[in-house]
């Protein structure tokens, strides 16, 4: 029996849970079979009986196993239900489309930071999973230094840029500190990147579905979207990108290759290399959003498009908002060959980012505990993803399809015909539940029956109740 990850940076009972779920999903443990006793599994895995018991009780609460008096724990009939993946867009290719989603997007964003709703519509990592107290202490420490009230350079804090360069090397990207620009979150990085390579009226290729803030940026800049179907099992296909480049005059490409928001897709490395070569051959820049790259569940850190770039054609954007401190608004941009234009835009937008938060993040990264923190966070997020997936399938109408992502913080749900996600959004909002309706993830009305739900929030009775209520609301639309 393969032993689970029991690193001190990971909750051990979560590792045991993941281990048992893996045995069930692989068929090593079948419905109705008795799972190993507390003592035997504890001895085999080298963890305490209390840890095994905590994991088994958590699996029982999830409905995966059941306790039988004087007999032990058994795999329930039909646990860990998996649905087919939501279907990609099947609409024929359309000409470049003017984006007009701003009003509905503003209503969805209204749920950000609110404490009076269950925020399932915000793609975030729960603060309980982040080193909040440690970051607060570091911020207080840096705030007491003499230089904290002064400007940083336009490119940002040098110590922070050095730390980012070392982290980028782990993703296969070679970058010197002077090639990195610190931004106010990934959104500013995307803003600068898009402005650096486009002009009003240009066509921009994006995935469908795609993060709604990409669409909002295109709308604000007067750009038109060319939508490329994204498949949950591999993202945008290189052939779809090639066909679009052949058919239309495209000024830039925007992609989230690692765990696309909202469908959770990950583009295979071979396809990333093909896309990077394709864009380079056509002279078309690619803007890469990699905010979820560190939140993978299996294997090593996925490679980025920028790691296949040889001519500075990929503008790589990311941040620490999903992994460290969202309120610090610390992101970064590798502008590649467009560095001069990016510098000009940054210098004439907000000059530089806040000094204290940059210094605090630099200090945290220098301490060397970030990887241990990420291992713990990834383990808990994967557990929450599987719990949310299972509960959605239990509560929503038959024929509902839910993604099974390998990382990130969101699930993409395809509901049966007759369920309108915009109507569901307003009905849920009236019940104090935030969700993101499918239509805001496309410039065309092709995802009316889809919904994005975040599993980044800590699992709680409030979250479980919100999922049950969403399912009830969806079923009532089917019945009506």
PDB file of N, CA, C and O in Angstrom, residues 291-317:
ATOM      1  N   UNK A 291      -2.181  32.569 -12.231  1.00  0.00           N
ATOM      2  CA  UNK A 291      -2.429  32.754 -10.804  1.00  0.00           C
ATOM      3  C   UNK A 291      -2.689  31.444 -10.069  1.00  0.00           C
ATOM      4  O   UNK A 291      -2.542  31.368  -8.846  1.00  0.00           O
ATOM      5  N   UNK A 292      -3.094  30.383 -10.796  1.00  0.00           N
ATOM      6  CA  UNK A 292      -3.407  29.111 -10.139  1.00  0.00           C
ATOM      7  C   UNK A 292      -2.304  28.070 -10.303  1.00  0.00           C
ATOM      8  O   UNK A 292      -2.458  26.926  -9.853  1.00  0.00           O
ATOM      9  N   UNK A 293      -1.196  28.425 -10.940  1.00  0.00           N
ATOM     10  CA  UNK A 293      -0.163  27.447 -11.241  1.00  0.00           C
ATOM     11  C   UNK A 293       0.397  26.733 -10.030  1.00  0.00           C
ATOM     12  O   UNK A 293       0.779  25.561 -10.112  1.00  0.00           O
ATOM     13  N   UNK A 294       0.466  27.396  -8.875  1.00  0.00           N
ATOM     14  CA  UNK A 294       1.004  26.776  -7.658  1.00  0.00           C
ATOM     15  C   UNK A 294      -0.015  25.912  -6.936  1.00  0.00           C
ATOM     16  O   UNK A 294       0.339  25.202  -5.989  1.00  0.00           O
ATOM     17  N   UNK A 295      -1.297  25.968  -7.346  1.00  0.00           N
ATOM     18  CA  UNK A 295      -2.350  25.244  -6.638  1.00  0.00           C
ATOM     19  C   UNK A 295      -2.732  23.962  -7.374  1.00  0.00           C
ATOM     20  O   UNK A 295      -3.897  23.680  -7.609  1.00  0.00           O
ATOM     21  N   UNK A 296      -1.743  23.157  -7.733  1.00  0.00           N
ATOM     22  CA  UNK A 296      -1.984  21.872  -8.380  1.00  0.00           C
ATOM     23  C   UNK A 296      -2.162  20.797  -7.310  1.00  0.00           C
ATOM     24  O   UNK A 296      -1.665  20.918  -6.190  1.00  0.00           O
ATOM     25  N   UNK A 297      -2.860  19.712  -7.676  1.00  0.00           N
ATOM     26  CA  UNK A 297      -3.160  18.657  -6.711  1.00  0.00           C
ATOM     27  C   UNK A 297      -2.255  17.431  -6.861  1.00  0.00           C
ATOM     28  O   UNK A 297      -2.017  16.719  -5.902  1.00  0.00           O
ATOM     29  N   UNK A 298      -1.817  17.136  -8.054  1.00  0.00           N
ATOM     30  CA  UNK A 298      -1.022  15.934  -8.303  1.00  0.00           C
ATOM     31  C   UNK A 298       0.226  16.289  -9.102  1.00  0.00           C
ATOM     32  O   UNK A 298       0.227  17.234  -9.889  1.00  0.00           O
ATOM     33  N   UNK A 299       1.274  15.478  -8.915  1.00  0.00           N
ATOM     34  CA  UNK A 299       2.493  15.665  -9.692  1.00  0.00           C
ATOM     35  C   UNK A 299       3.233  16.929  -9.300  1.00  0.00           C
ATOM     36  O   UNK A 299       3.015  17.507  -8.235  1.00  0.00           O
ATOM     37  N   UNK A 300       4.107  17.382 -10.192  1.00  0.00           N
ATOM     38  CA  UNK A 300       4.887  18.577  -9.914  1.00  0.00           C
ATOM     39  C   UNK A 300       4.227  19.830 -10.428  1.00  0.00           C
ATOM     40  O   UNK A 300       3.149  19.802 -11.025  1.00  0.00           O
ATOM     41  N   UNK A 301       4.879  20.923 -10.204  1.00  0.00           N
ATOM     42  CA  UNK A 301       4.381  22.226 -10.629  1.00  0.00           C
ATOM     43  C   UNK A 301       4.255  22.250 -12.159  1.00  0.00           C
ATOM     44  O   UNK A 301       5.225  21.990 -12.875  1.00  0.00           O
ATOM     45  N   UNK A 302       3.063  22.517 -12.715  1.00  0.00           N
ATOM     46  CA  UNK A 302       2.910  22.501 -14.169  1.00  0.00           C
ATOM     47  C   UNK A 302       3.712  23.605 -14.838  1.00  0.00           C
ATOM     48  O   UNK A 302       3.862  24.697 -14.299  1.00  0.00           O
ATOM     49  N   UNK A 303       4.208  23.306 -16.027  1.00  0.00           N
ATOM     50  CA  UNK A 303       4.969  24.298 -16.778  1.00  0.00           C
ATOM     51  C   UNK A 303       4.033  25.387 -17.309  1.00  0.00           C
ATOM     52  O   UNK A 303       2.826  25.204 -17.430  1.00  0.00           O
ATOM     53  N   UNK A 304       4.637  26.523 -17.615  1.00  0.00           N
ATOM     54  CA  UNK A 304       3.892  27.672 -18.131  1.00  0.00           C
ATOM     55  C   UNK A 304       4.186  27.850 -19.620  1.00  0.00           C
ATOM     56  O   UNK A 304       5.184  27.353 -20.139  1.00  0.00           O
ATOM     57  N   UNK A 305       3.333  28.585 -20.295  1.00  0.00           N
ATOM     58  CA  UNK A 305       3.606  28.935 -21.695  1.00  0.00           C
ATOM     59  C   UNK A 305       4.926  29.677 -21.822  1.00  0.00           C
ATOM     60  O   UNK A 305       5.680  29.469 -22.779  1.00  0.00           O
ATOM     61  N   UNK A 306       5.198  30.538 -20.838  1.00  0.00           N
ATOM     62  CA  UNK A 306       6.426  31.335 -20.897  1.00  0.00           C
ATOM     63  C   UNK A 306       7.676  30.469 -20.869  1.00  0.00           C
ATOM     64  O   UNK A 306       8.741  30.886 -21.349  1.00  0.00           O
ATOM     65  N   UNK A 307       7.571  29.251 -20.319  1.00  0.00           N
ATOM     66  CA  UNK A 307       8.743  28.381 -20.272  1.00  0.00           C
ATOM     67  C   UNK A 307       9.104  27.840 -21.652  1.00  0.00           C
ATOM     68  O   UNK A 307      10.205  27.328 -21.848  1.00  0.00           O
ATOM     69  N   UNK A 308       8.180  27.940 -22.611  1.00  0.00           N
ATOM     70  CA  UNK A 308       8.435  27.503 -23.985  1.00  0.00           C
ATOM     71  C   UNK A 308       8.736  28.686 -24.913  1.00  0.00           C
ATOM     72  O   UNK A 308       8.942  28.496 -26.108  1.00  0.00           O
ATOM     73  N   UNK A 309       8.760  29.885 -24.346  1.00  0.00           N
ATOM     74  CA  UNK A 309       8.946  31.110 -25.139  1.00  0.00           C
ATOM     75  C   UNK A 309      10.435  31.377 -25.346  1.00  0.00           C
ATOM     76  O   UNK A 309      11.206  31.394 -24.388  1.00  0.00           O
ATOM     77  N   UNK A 310      10.827  31.598 -26.574  1.00  0.00           N
ATOM     78  CA  UNK A 310      12.240  31.853 -26.853  1.00  0.00           C
ATOM     79  C   UNK A 310      12.505  33.264 -27.355  1.00  0.00           C
ATOM     80  O   UNK A 310      13.667  33.673 -27.466  1.00  0.00           O
ATOM     81  N   UNK A 311      11.429  34.027 -27.634  1.00  0.00           N
ATOM     82  CA  UNK A 311      11.640  35.356 -28.198  1.00  0.00           C
ATOM     83  C   UNK A 311      10.962  36.483 -27.444  1.00  0.00           C
ATOM     84  O   UNK A 311      10.806  37.574 -27.988  1.00  0.00           O
ATOM     85  N   UNK A 312      10.556  36.257 -26.193  1.00  0.00           N
ATOM     86  CA  UNK A 312       9.897  37.313 -25.425  1.00  0.00           C
ATOM     87  C   UNK A 312       8.503  37.626 -25.915  1.00  0.00           C
ATOM     88  O   UNK A 312       7.989  38.725 -25.674  1.00  0.00           O
ATOM     89  N   UNK A 313       7.850  36.633 -26.566  1.00  0.00           N
ATOM     90  CA  UNK A 313       6.533  36.846 -27.142  1.00  0.00           C
ATOM     91  C   UNK A 313       5.414  36.615 -26.128  1.00  0.00           C
ATOM     92  O   UNK A 313       4.280  37.025 -26.334  1.00  0.00           O
ATOM     93  N   UNK A 314       5.721  35.943 -25.000  1.00  0.00           N
ATOM     94  CA  UNK A 314       4.727  35.654 -23.963  1.00  0.00           C
ATOM     95  C   UNK A 314       4.876  36.656 -22.823  1.00  0.00           C
ATOM     96  O   UNK A 314       5.962  36.837 -22.277  1.00  0.00           O
ATOM     97  N   UNK A 315       3.765  37.321 -22.487  1.00  0.00           N
ATOM     98  CA  UNK A 315       3.725  38.226 -21.337  1.00  0.00           C
ATOM     99  C   UNK A 315       3.098  37.446 -20.185  1.00  0.00           C
ATOM    100  O   UNK A 315       1.904  37.126 -20.187  1.00  0.00           O
ATOM    101  N   UNK A 316       3.902  37.105 -19.193  1.00  0.00           N
ATOM    102  CA  UNK A 316       3.501  36.211 -18.108  1.00  0.00           C
ATOM    103  C   UNK A 316       3.012  37.019 -16.910  1.00  0.00           C
ATOM    104  O   UNK A 316       3.729  37.880 -16.394  1.00  0.00           O
ATOM    105  N   UNK A 317       1.786  36.729 -16.454  1.00  0.00           N
ATOM    106  CA  UNK A 317       1.169  37.460 -15.344  1.00  0.00           C
ATOM    107  C   UNK A 317       0.825  36.497 -14.206  1.00  0.00           C
ATOM    108  O   UNK A 317       0.328  35.392 -14.454  1.00  0.00           O
TER     109      UNK A 317
END
